[in-house]
Amino acid sequence: MPAINLNNISTLLQKADYGQANHLLTHFLSDHPGNPQALWLQVQCYYAQHDIQAMWSPAEALLQQTETRVPVFERVADMLTAHNAPHLVVEVYRLLLARLPEHPLAHFNLAYALAQIPQVDESVHHYKQAIELGIDKPEEVWLNQSSVLAKGRRKEEAIATLTEACELYPEDILLKFNLATLLEEVADKPAAMAVYRDILHRQPATEHVFERLANADAISNDDHALVDTVTTLAESGRCSPKQAESIYYGLGKFHDSQGHYTAAFDYLSKANRFARQRMGPFDRQAFNQSVNDIVAAFPRNVHGLSESESTAEPIFICGMFRSGTTLVEQILSRHPAVACAGELPFFVNLANDTGGNWLKLSQDPQWLCEIKNNYENQLREQFGQASYVTDKRPDNLLYIGLIKALFPNARILLTRRHPLDTLLSIYSQHLGGNQQYANGLEDIAAYIADTEKLVTHWCKVFGNDIHVVSYESLVHQQESETRAILSYIDLPWDHRCLEFNQSSNAVATASVWQVRNKMYTSSVGRWKHYANQLKPAADYLSARGLL
């Protein structure tokens, strides 16, 4: 073979002739093993073909050479990150630290990659190393360190970390906000509210803060100066659209608590107008079609995996947002046999990662087996061999057919609430993500109508395999409904389930303070205070037989 010119190989890569490029590189490296330019070209060749496993071999050989500079490590790590390969990113920074053990940014990047695996203790260790070595912007490192601990279900350690950070950097609003949020999640209301008030004293327009105080019923008539300040900020345009949106949601909640329903609805309408500008319009037709596609894909109860293949019995709690899913989770969290996973994004991520092809893939037993193993491994990593684990994600309602194909023995608790109470509660909440339907009354009504169609379908297909929990029945007949839930799961009665408000389970949803109170009925029929404003949505629901 004639002499191989690496510049010619670069030209082949630019032309996407990867086969010929790799053929020539293989020959070149056999004659010139370890040539850094050739190794880098081979890394690029495999990366362009999305073959990360093959790419790692020349990448590792290149990174082990003492002449390789730090930017090359960082570039390889970026490539691996783009292809969601955190285990290999970890190896990149281990190699770099073997050569430069006091490189603070390498410690930071290794810690971040370890958090993705997750390896909590080692991640925290390297974040601490980065701080000790004098990394720039150490506040960010403290924040990341606390986040790793919190995600590892070590909330108290995360709180201690943020408390120490706030003492070191008392002017850092983001550290304070995250501390207050964690204090809320573990139900330390006095401490959380004190931190929120400190933030407002320093920066009264800070996004979410006034709103969090209002949602916790921590604003009274004695706070008229604070209410006037944030109202003026929002109305005068002296804050950002996101800040105004958050303040208006808070004002809506405050005035609702004071019985000023006209003012409350006016502020909520302003908040939702900002939210629509931020999130964009809701495509009713597209959602309706997706529901029809789901119904068509699961016309009957046909298990994708036999019961012998899948013996796991996870408990899925789902339904419309604001329909009582968090309340049901908190009730179960008091039972000693139950571990609570919170809102796992597993199925939502799965749908996104498959580009919407999950309905077709759900007919493939091999794919189902792979997904089942991934889900079970995730639960096992977090909860070991716990007998029962809850996955409380309202929009898992969309995936009940897939869930039952994966786990024939899964328990499905499906919550239902009066449509107008659900609608008003959604309209009153500052929701994020892709919930574009949440910012218009008739959009919410359309979403409710379509999800109710899905609920009806699942109940028809799976019958008694699904247990429907009525929010109204649960709050009026707490013990009998709780007994019915436990019986459905085959759990023995435990009186502590009636004391759900004493649960130590961390709550990170909009219901964080509602579920810390004893059972109350004041949210039943709340929509009647807004009957005139809700009439168009009520007419929409009535026309579809839902009222």
Coordinates of C-alpha atoms in Angstrom, one line a residue:
M1 CA 0.0 0.0 0.0
P2 CA 1.4 3.5 -0.9
A3 CA 2.2 5.9 1.9
I4 CA -0.9 7.2 3.7
N5 CA -1.3 10.9 4.0
L6 CA -3.3 12.0 7.1
N7 CA -4.4 15.2 5.3
N8 CA -6.1 13.0 2.7
I9 CA -7.9 11.1 5.6
S10 CA -9.1 14.5 6.9
T11 CA -10.6 15.2 3.5
L12 CA -12.4 11.8 3.5
L13 CA -13.9 12.6 6.9
Q14 CA -15.1 16.0 5.6
K15 CA -16.8 14.1 2.7
A16 CA -18.3 11.6 5.2
D17 CA -16.5 8.7 3.6
Y18 CA -16.1 7.1 7.0
G19 CA -15.5 3.5 5.8
Q20 CA -12.5 4.4 3.6
A21 CA -11.2 6.8 6.3
N22 CA -11.3 4.2 9.0
H23 CA -9.7 1.6 6.6
L24 CA -6.7 3.9 6.0
L25 CA -6.4 4.9 9.6
T26 CA -6.3 1.2 10.7
H27 CA -3.4 0.6 8.3
F28 CA -1.6 3.8 9.3
L29 CA -1.9 3.0 13.1
S30 CA -0.6 -0.5 12.5
D31 CA 2.6 1.1 11.1
H32 CA 2.6 4.1 13.4
P33 CA 1.0 2.9 16.7
G34 CA 0.1 5.7 19.1
N35 CA 0.4 8.5 16.5
P36 CA -1.6 11.2 18.2
Q37 CA -2.9 12.9 15.0
A38 CA -4.1 9.5 13.6
L39 CA -5.8 8.6 16.9
W40 CA -7.6 11.9 17.0
L41 CA -8.8 11.4 13.4
Q42 CA -10.1 7.9 14.4
V43 CA -11.9 9.4 17.4
Q44 CA -13.6 11.8 15.0
C45 CA -14.4 9.1 12.5
Y46 CA -16.2 6.9 15.1
Y47 CA -17.9 9.9 16.7
A48 CA -19.3 11.0 13.3
Q49 CA -20.8 7.5 13.0
H50 CA -22.2 7.7 16.6
D51 CA -20.2 4.6 17.6
I52 CA -19.2 5.7 21.0
Q53 CA -17.9 2.3 22.2
A54 CA -15.6 2.0 19.2
M55 CA -14.5 5.7 19.7
W56 CA -13.4 5.0 23.3
S57 CA -10.4 2.8 22.3
P58 CA -8.5 5.4 20.3
A59 CA -9.7 8.1 22.7
E60 CA -8.3 6.3 25.7
A61 CA -5.0 5.6 23.9
L62 CA -4.7 9.3 23.1
L63 CA -5.5 10.5 26.6
Q64 CA -2.9 8.2 28.1
Q65 CA -0.2 10.0 26.2
T66 CA 1.7 12.5 28.4
E67 CA 1.8 15.0 25.5
T68 CA -1.9 15.3 25.3
R69 CA -3.1 18.7 26.4
V70 CA -6.1 19.5 28.7
P71 CA -8.4 20.8 25.9
V72 CA -8.3 17.4 24.2
F73 CA -9.6 15.8 27.4
E74 CA -12.3 18.3 27.6
R75 CA -13.2 17.9 23.9
V76 CA -13.5 14.1 24.3
A77 CA -15.6 14.5 27.4
D78 CA -17.9 16.9 25.5
M79 CA -18.3 14.3 22.8
L80 CA -19.2 11.5 25.3
T81 CA -21.6 13.8 27.1
A82 CA -23.4 14.6 23.9
H83 CA -24.0 10.8 23.5
N84 CA -25.1 10.4 27.1
A85 CA -22.1 8.3 28.2
P86 CA -21.3 9.5 31.7
H87 CA -19.4 6.4 32.7
L88 CA -16.9 7.1 30.0
V89 CA -16.8 10.8 30.9
V90 CA -15.8 9.7 34.4
E91 CA -12.9 7.7 32.9
V92 CA -11.7 10.8 30.9
Y93 CA -11.4 12.9 34.0
R94 CA -9.9 10.1 36.1
L95 CA -7.1 10.0 33.5
L96 CA -6.7 13.7 33.6
L97 CA -6.5 13.8 37.4
A98 CA -4.0 11.0 37.4
R99 CA -1.7 13.4 35.6
L100 CA -2.9 16.7 37.2
P101 CA -4.2 15.8 40.6
E102 CA -4.6 19.4 41.7
H103 CA -6.6 20.6 38.6
P104 CA -9.8 22.1 40.2
L105 CA -11.9 22.1 37.1
A106 CA -11.1 18.4 36.4
H107 CA -12.4 17.6 39.9
F108 CA -15.5 19.6 39.2
N109 CA -16.2 17.9 35.9
L110 CA -15.5 14.5 37.4
A111 CA -17.9 15.2 40.2
Y112 CA -20.6 16.3 37.8
A113 CA -20.2 13.1 35.7
L114 CA -20.2 10.9 38.8
A115 CA -23.5 12.5 39.8
Q116 CA -25.1 11.3 36.6
I117 CA -24.3 7.6 37.3
P118 CA -25.0 8.3 40.2
Q119 CA -22.1 7.9 42.6
V120 CA -23.1 10.3 45.3
D121 CA -20.3 10.0 47.8
E122 CA -17.5 10.1 45.3
S123 CA -19.2 13.0 43.5
V124 CA -19.4 15.0 46.7
H125 CA -15.7 14.2 47.5
H126 CA -14.6 15.7 44.2
Y127 CA -16.8 18.8 44.6
K128 CA -15.1 19.4 47.9
Q129 CA -11.7 18.9 46.3
A130 CA -12.6 21.5 43.7
I131 CA -13.5 24.0 46.4
E132 CA -10.3 23.3 48.4
L133 CA -8.2 23.8 45.3
G134 CA -9.6 27.3 44.8
I135 CA -12.0 26.8 41.8
D136 CA -13.6 29.9 40.3
K137 CA -17.2 30.6 41.4
P138 CA -17.2 28.2 44.3
E139 CA -20.9 29.1 45.0
E140 CA -21.8 27.0 42.0
V141 CA -19.9 24.0 43.4
W142 CA -21.7 24.3 46.7
L143 CA -25.0 24.3 44.9
N144 CA -24.1 21.3 42.8
Q145 CA -22.9 19.4 45.9
S146 CA -26.2 20.0 47.6
S147 CA -28.1 19.0 44.5
V148 CA -26.3 15.6 44.3
L149 CA -27.1 14.9 48.0
A150 CA -30.8 15.9 47.6
K151 CA -31.2 13.7 44.5
G152 CA -29.6 10.9 46.4
R153 CA -32.4 11.3 49.0
R154 CA -30.0 12.7 51.5
K155 CA -32.0 15.9 52.1
E156 CA -30.7 16.7 55.6
E157 CA -27.1 16.6 54.4
A158 CA -28.0 18.8 51.4
I159 CA -29.6 21.3 53.8
A160 CA -26.5 21.3 56.0
T161 CA -24.4 21.9 52.9
L162 CA -26.5 24.9 51.7
T163 CA -26.6 26.3 55.3
E164 CA -22.8 26.3 55.4
A165 CA -22.6 27.8 51.9
C166 CA -25.1 30.6 52.8
E167 CA -23.0 31.5 55.8
L168 CA -20.0 31.8 53.5
Y169 CA -21.8 33.7 50.8
P170 CA -24.7 35.6 52.5
E171 CA -25.5 37.7 49.5
D172 CA -26.0 34.7 47.1
I173 CA -29.7 34.6 46.4
L174 CA -29.6 31.3 44.5
L175 CA -28.0 29.5 47.4
K176 CA -30.7 30.9 49.7
F177 CA -33.5 30.0 47.3
N178 CA -32.4 26.4 47.1
L179 CA -32.0 26.2 50.8
A180 CA -35.6 27.4 51.3
T181 CA -36.9 25.0 48.7
L182 CA -35.3 22.0 50.5
L183 CA -36.6 23.2 53.8
E184 CA -40.0 23.2 52.3
E185 CA -39.6 19.7 51.0
V186 CA -38.8 18.4 54.5
A187 CA -41.6 20.4 56.0
D188 CA -39.5 22.8 58.1
K189 CA -42.0 25.6 57.4
P190 CA -40.7 28.3 59.8
A191 CA -37.1 28.0 58.6
A192 CA -38.2 28.0 54.9
M193 CA -40.4 31.0 55.3
A194 CA -37.7 32.9 57.1
V195 CA -35.2 32.3 54.3
Y196 CA -37.8 33.4 51.7
R197 CA -38.5 36.6 53.6
D198 CA -34.8 37.3 53.8
I199 CA -34.6 37.0 50.0
L200 CA -37.6 39.3 49.5
H201 CA -36.0 41.8 51.8
R202 CA -32.9 41.8 49.6
Q203 CA -34.5 41.4 46.1
P204 CA -38.4 41.6 46.3
A205 CA -38.9 40.7 42.6
T206 CA -37.0 37.3 42.9
E207 CA -38.8 34.7 40.9
H208 CA -41.0 32.2 42.8
V209 CA -40.3 33.7 46.3
F210 CA -43.4 35.7 47.0
E211 CA -45.4 33.0 45.2
R212 CA -44.0 30.3 47.6
L213 CA -44.9 32.4 50.6
A214 CA -48.5 32.8 49.3
N215 CA -48.8 29.1 48.5
A216 CA -47.8 28.3 52.1
D217 CA -50.4 30.7 53.5
A218 CA -47.5 32.6 55.0
I219 CA -48.8 36.1 54.0
S220 CA -51.4 37.9 56.1
N221 CA -53.0 41.3 56.2
D222 CA -50.1 42.4 58.3
D223 CA -47.9 42.1 55.2
H224 CA -49.7 44.8 53.3
A225 CA -46.4 46.7 52.7
L226 CA -44.9 43.5 51.1
V227 CA -48.1 42.9 49.0
D228 CA -48.0 46.6 47.9
T229 CA -44.3 46.4 47.0
V230 CA -44.6 43.3 44.8
T231 CA -47.9 44.5 43.2
T232 CA -46.2 47.7 42.2
L233 CA -43.2 45.9 40.8
A234 CA -45.4 43.7 38.6
E235 CA -47.8 46.4 37.5
S236 CA -45.1 49.0 36.8
G237 CA -43.1 46.7 34.5
R238 CA -40.0 47.1 36.7
C239 CA -39.3 43.4 36.7
S240 CA -38.9 40.7 34.1
P241 CA -41.8 38.9 32.5
K242 CA -40.9 35.7 34.4
Q243 CA -40.8 37.7 37.7
A244 CA -44.1 39.4 37.0
E245 CA -45.7 36.0 36.1
S246 CA -44.6 34.5 39.4
I247 CA -45.7 37.6 41.4
Y248 CA -49.2 37.4 39.8
Y249 CA -49.6 33.8 40.7
G250 CA -48.7 34.7 44.3
L251 CA -51.1 37.6 44.3
G252 CA -53.8 35.3 43.0
K253 CA -53.3 32.8 45.8
F254 CA -53.1 35.6 48.4
H255 CA -56.3 37.3 47.4
D256 CA -58.1 33.9 47.1
S257 CA -57.1 33.2 50.7
Q258 CA -58.6 36.5 51.7
G259 CA -61.9 35.8 49.9
H260 CA -61.2 38.5 47.3
Y261 CA -62.2 36.2 44.4
T262 CA -62.6 38.8 41.7
A263 CA -59.2 40.2 42.3
A264 CA -57.7 36.8 42.7
F265 CA -59.0 35.7 39.3
D266 CA -57.8 38.9 37.7
Y267 CA -54.3 38.3 38.9
L268 CA -54.4 34.6 37.9
S269 CA -55.5 35.7 34.4
K270 CA -52.5 38.1 34.2
A271 CA -50.2 35.3 35.4
N272 CA -51.5 32.9 32.8
R273 CA -51.1 35.4 30.0
F274 CA -47.4 35.7 30.8
A275 CA -47.2 31.9 31.0
R276 CA -48.7 31.5 27.5
Q277 CA -46.2 33.9 26.1
R278 CA -43.4 31.9 27.8
M279 CA -44.7 28.4 26.9
G280 CA -46.5 28.9 23.6
P281 CA -50.0 27.8 22.6
F282 CA -51.5 24.4 23.3
D283 CA -52.2 22.2 20.3
R284 CA -55.5 20.6 21.2
Q285 CA -55.8 18.7 18.0
A286 CA -52.4 17.1 18.4
F287 CA -53.1 16.0 21.9
N288 CA -56.5 14.6 20.9
Q289 CA -54.9 12.6 18.2
S290 CA -52.2 11.3 20.6
V291 CA -55.0 10.1 22.9
N292 CA -56.8 8.4 20.0
D293 CA -53.5 6.7 19.0
I294 CA -53.0 5.4 22.5
V295 CA -56.5 4.0 22.7
A296 CA -56.0 2.3 19.3
A297 CA -52.7 0.8 20.3
F298 CA -54.1 -0.9 23.4
P299 CA -57.6 -2.1 22.5
R300 CA -57.6 -4.9 25.0
N301 CA -55.6 -6.3 27.9
V302 CA -52.8 -8.2 26.2
H303 CA -49.7 -8.5 28.3
G304 CA -46.5 -7.9 26.3
L305 CA -44.6 -9.9 28.9
S306 CA -45.9 -13.0 30.7
E307 CA -46.3 -12.8 34.5
S308 CA -43.4 -15.3 34.9
E309 CA -41.1 -12.8 33.0
S310 CA -42.1 -9.9 35.2
T311 CA -43.0 -10.5 38.8
A312 CA -42.3 -6.9 40.0
E313 CA -45.3 -5.1 41.5
P314 CA -44.6 -1.3 41.4
I315 CA -47.4 1.0 42.5
F316 CA -48.2 3.7 39.9
I317 CA -50.2 6.7 41.1
C318 CA -51.5 8.8 38.2
G319 CA -54.3 11.0 37.0
M320 CA -54.9 14.6 36.1
F321 CA -52.5 17.1 37.7
R322 CA -54.0 18.5 40.9
S323 CA -56.4 15.6 41.3
G324 CA -54.9 14.1 44.6
T325 CA -51.9 12.1 43.4
T326 CA -49.6 13.6 46.1
L327 CA -52.2 13.0 48.8
V328 CA -52.4 9.3 47.9
E329 CA -48.6 9.0 47.8
Q330 CA -48.3 10.6 51.3
I331 CA -50.9 8.2 52.7
L332 CA -49.0 5.2 51.4
S333 CA -45.7 6.7 52.6
R334 CA -46.8 6.1 56.1
H335 CA -47.0 2.4 55.6
P336 CA -43.9 0.6 56.7
A337 CA -43.9 -1.7 53.6
V338 CA -43.9 1.1 51.1
A339 CA -41.1 3.2 49.7
C340 CA -41.9 6.4 47.7
A341 CA -39.9 7.2 44.6
G342 CA -41.7 10.5 44.0
E343 CA -42.2 11.7 40.4
L344 CA -40.0 9.5 38.2
P345 CA -39.6 10.9 34.7
F346 CA -38.9 7.4 33.3
F347 CA -41.8 6.9 30.9
V348 CA -41.9 10.6 29.8
N349 CA -38.2 10.4 29.0
L350 CA -38.8 7.1 27.2
A351 CA -41.5 8.6 25.0
N352 CA -39.2 11.5 24.2
D353 CA -36.1 9.4 23.6
T354 CA -37.9 7.2 21.1
G355 CA -39.1 10.1 19.1
G356 CA -42.7 9.3 19.8
N357 CA -42.3 5.7 18.5
W358 CA -43.0 4.1 21.8
L359 CA -46.5 2.9 20.7
K360 CA -45.0 0.8 17.9
L361 CA -42.1 -0.4 20.1
S362 CA -44.6 -1.5 22.8
Q363 CA -45.6 -4.4 20.5
D364 CA -42.0 -5.7 20.6
P365 CA -41.3 -8.2 23.4
Q366 CA -37.5 -7.8 23.2
W367 CA -37.9 -4.0 23.6
L368 CA -40.3 -4.4 26.4
C369 CA -37.9 -6.8 28.2
E370 CA -35.1 -4.2 27.9
I371 CA -37.3 -1.4 29.2
K372 CA -38.6 -3.5 32.1
N373 CA -35.0 -4.3 33.2
N374 CA -34.0 -0.6 33.0
Y375 CA -36.9 0.4 35.1
E376 CA -36.4 -2.3 37.7
N377 CA -32.6 -1.5 37.9
Q378 CA -33.4 2.1 38.5
L379 CA -35.7 1.3 41.4
R380 CA -33.3 -1.3 42.8
E381 CA -30.4 1.3 42.8
Q382 CA -32.5 3.6 44.9
F383 CA -34.6 1.3 47.1
G384 CA -32.8 -2.0 47.1
Q385 CA -35.3 -4.9 47.6
A386 CA -38.2 -2.8 49.0
S387 CA -41.4 -4.8 48.8
Y388 CA -43.5 -1.9 47.3
V389 CA -42.3 1.2 45.6
T390 CA -44.6 4.0 44.4
D391 CA -44.1 6.0 41.2
K392 CA -46.3 9.0 41.5
R393 CA -46.3 10.8 38.2
P394 CA -49.6 12.2 37.1
D395 CA -49.0 12.0 33.4
N396 CA -48.1 8.3 33.6
L397 CA -51.8 8.1 32.9
L398 CA -50.8 8.2 29.2
Y399 CA -48.6 5.1 29.6
I400 CA -50.9 2.7 31.6
G401 CA -51.2 0.4 28.6
L402 CA -47.4 0.2 28.3
I403 CA -47.0 -0.1 32.1
K404 CA -49.3 -3.1 32.2
A405 CA -47.5 -4.7 29.2
L406 CA -44.2 -4.4 31.2
F407 CA -45.6 -5.2 34.6
P408 CA -48.8 -7.3 34.5
N409 CA -48.9 -7.3 38.3
A410 CA -48.4 -3.5 38.7
R411 CA -50.9 -1.7 40.9
I412 CA -52.5 1.3 39.3
L413 CA -54.1 4.0 41.5
L414 CA -55.9 6.4 39.3
T415 CA -57.1 9.7 40.9
R416 CA -60.2 11.5 39.9
R417 CA -61.6 14.9 41.0
H418 CA -64.4 17.2 40.1
P419 CA -63.4 18.6 36.7
L420 CA -64.0 22.2 37.6
D421 CA -62.0 21.9 40.8
T422 CA -59.2 20.3 38.9
L423 CA -59.4 23.0 36.2
L424 CA -59.3 25.9 38.7
S425 CA -56.4 24.3 40.6
I426 CA -54.4 23.9 37.4
Y427 CA -55.1 27.5 36.3
S428 CA -54.0 28.7 39.8
Q429 CA -50.6 26.9 39.6
H430 CA -47.3 28.1 38.2
L431 CA -46.6 24.9 36.2
G432 CA -43.6 24.5 33.9
G433 CA -42.3 22.0 31.4
N434 CA -44.5 21.2 28.4
Q435 CA -47.8 21.9 30.1
Q436 CA -49.0 24.5 27.6
Y437 CA -52.6 23.4 28.2
A438 CA -52.5 24.8 31.7
N439 CA -52.7 28.5 30.8
G440 CA -56.1 28.7 29.2
L441 CA -59.4 27.7 30.7
E442 CA -60.8 26.1 27.6
D443 CA -57.5 24.5 26.9
I444 CA -57.5 22.9 30.3
A445 CA -61.1 21.8 29.7
A446 CA -60.1 20.2 26.4
Y447 CA -57.2 18.4 28.1
I448 CA -59.4 17.1 30.9
A449 CA -61.9 15.9 28.3
D450 CA -59.3 13.9 26.4
T451 CA -57.7 12.5 29.6
E452 CA -61.1 11.4 30.8
K453 CA -61.6 9.6 27.6
L454 CA -58.3 7.8 28.3
V455 CA -59.3 7.1 31.9
T456 CA -62.6 5.5 30.7
H457 CA -60.7 3.4 28.2
W458 CA -58.2 2.1 30.8
C459 CA -60.9 1.2 33.2
K460 CA -62.7 -0.7 30.4
V461 CA -59.6 -2.5 29.3
F462 CA -58.1 -3.4 32.7
G463 CA -61.2 -3.5 34.9
N464 CA -60.4 -4.3 38.6
D465 CA -56.7 -4.2 37.8
I466 CA -57.1 -0.4 38.2
H467 CA -58.3 1.2 41.4
V468 CA -59.9 4.6 41.0
V469 CA -59.6 7.0 43.9
S470 CA -62.1 9.8 44.1
Y471 CA -60.6 12.9 45.7
E472 CA -63.9 13.9 47.1
S473 CA -64.6 10.5 48.7
L474 CA -61.1 10.4 50.1
V475 CA -61.3 13.7 51.9
H476 CA -64.9 13.0 53.2
Q477 CA -64.4 9.3 54.1
Q478 CA -60.7 9.1 54.8
E479 CA -60.5 5.8 56.7
S480 CA -62.8 3.7 54.5
E481 CA -61.1 5.0 51.3
T482 CA -57.7 4.4 52.8
R483 CA -58.7 0.9 53.7
A484 CA -59.8 0.3 50.1
I485 CA -56.5 1.5 48.8
L486 CA -54.5 -0.8 51.0
S487 CA -56.8 -3.7 50.3
Y488 CA -56.3 -3.2 46.6
I489 CA -52.5 -3.3 47.0
D490 CA -52.8 -6.3 49.4
L491 CA -51.3 -4.4 52.2
P492 CA -52.4 -4.9 55.9
W493 CA -54.1 -2.1 57.6
D494 CA -51.9 0.4 59.4
H495 CA -53.5 3.3 61.3
R496 CA -50.5 5.5 60.6
C497 CA -51.8 5.9 57.0
L498 CA -54.5 8.2 58.5
E499 CA -51.7 10.4 59.8
F500 CA -50.3 11.2 56.3
N501 CA -49.5 14.8 57.4
Q502 CA -46.8 13.5 59.7
S503 CA -45.0 11.7 56.9
S504 CA -41.2 12.3 56.7
N505 CA -41.4 11.7 52.9
A506 CA -40.0 14.7 51.1
V507 CA -42.5 16.5 48.8
A508 CA -41.4 18.5 45.8
T509 CA -44.7 19.2 44.1
A510 CA -47.2 22.1 44.2
S511 CA -49.0 20.3 47.0
V512 CA -46.0 20.5 49.4
W513 CA -48.0 22.3 52.1
Q514 CA -51.5 20.9 51.5
V515 CA -50.3 17.4 52.4
R516 CA -48.6 18.6 55.5
N517 CA -52.1 19.5 57.0
K518 CA -54.6 17.1 58.3
M519 CA -57.4 16.1 55.9
Y520 CA -59.5 19.0 55.0
T521 CA -62.5 19.5 52.7
S522 CA -62.2 23.2 51.8
S523 CA -60.8 22.5 48.3
V524 CA -64.0 20.6 47.4
G525 CA -66.3 22.8 45.5
R526 CA -63.8 25.7 45.4
W527 CA -64.7 26.3 41.8
K528 CA -68.1 27.7 42.9
H529 CA -66.4 31.0 44.0
Y530 CA -65.4 31.4 40.4
A531 CA -68.6 30.1 38.7
N532 CA -69.0 33.1 36.4
Q533 CA -65.4 33.2 35.3
L534 CA -65.4 29.5 34.6
K535 CA -68.7 29.4 32.7
P536 CA -67.1 28.9 29.2
A537 CA -65.0 26.0 30.4
A538 CA -68.0 24.6 32.2
D539 CA -70.1 24.8 29.1
Y540 CA -67.3 23.0 27.1
L541 CA -67.2 20.1 29.7
S542 CA -71.0 19.9 30.0
A543 CA -71.3 19.5 26.2
R544 CA -69.1 16.5 26.5
G545 CA -71.1 14.9 29.4
L546 CA -68.4 15.6 32.0
L547 CA -70.5 17.8 34.3

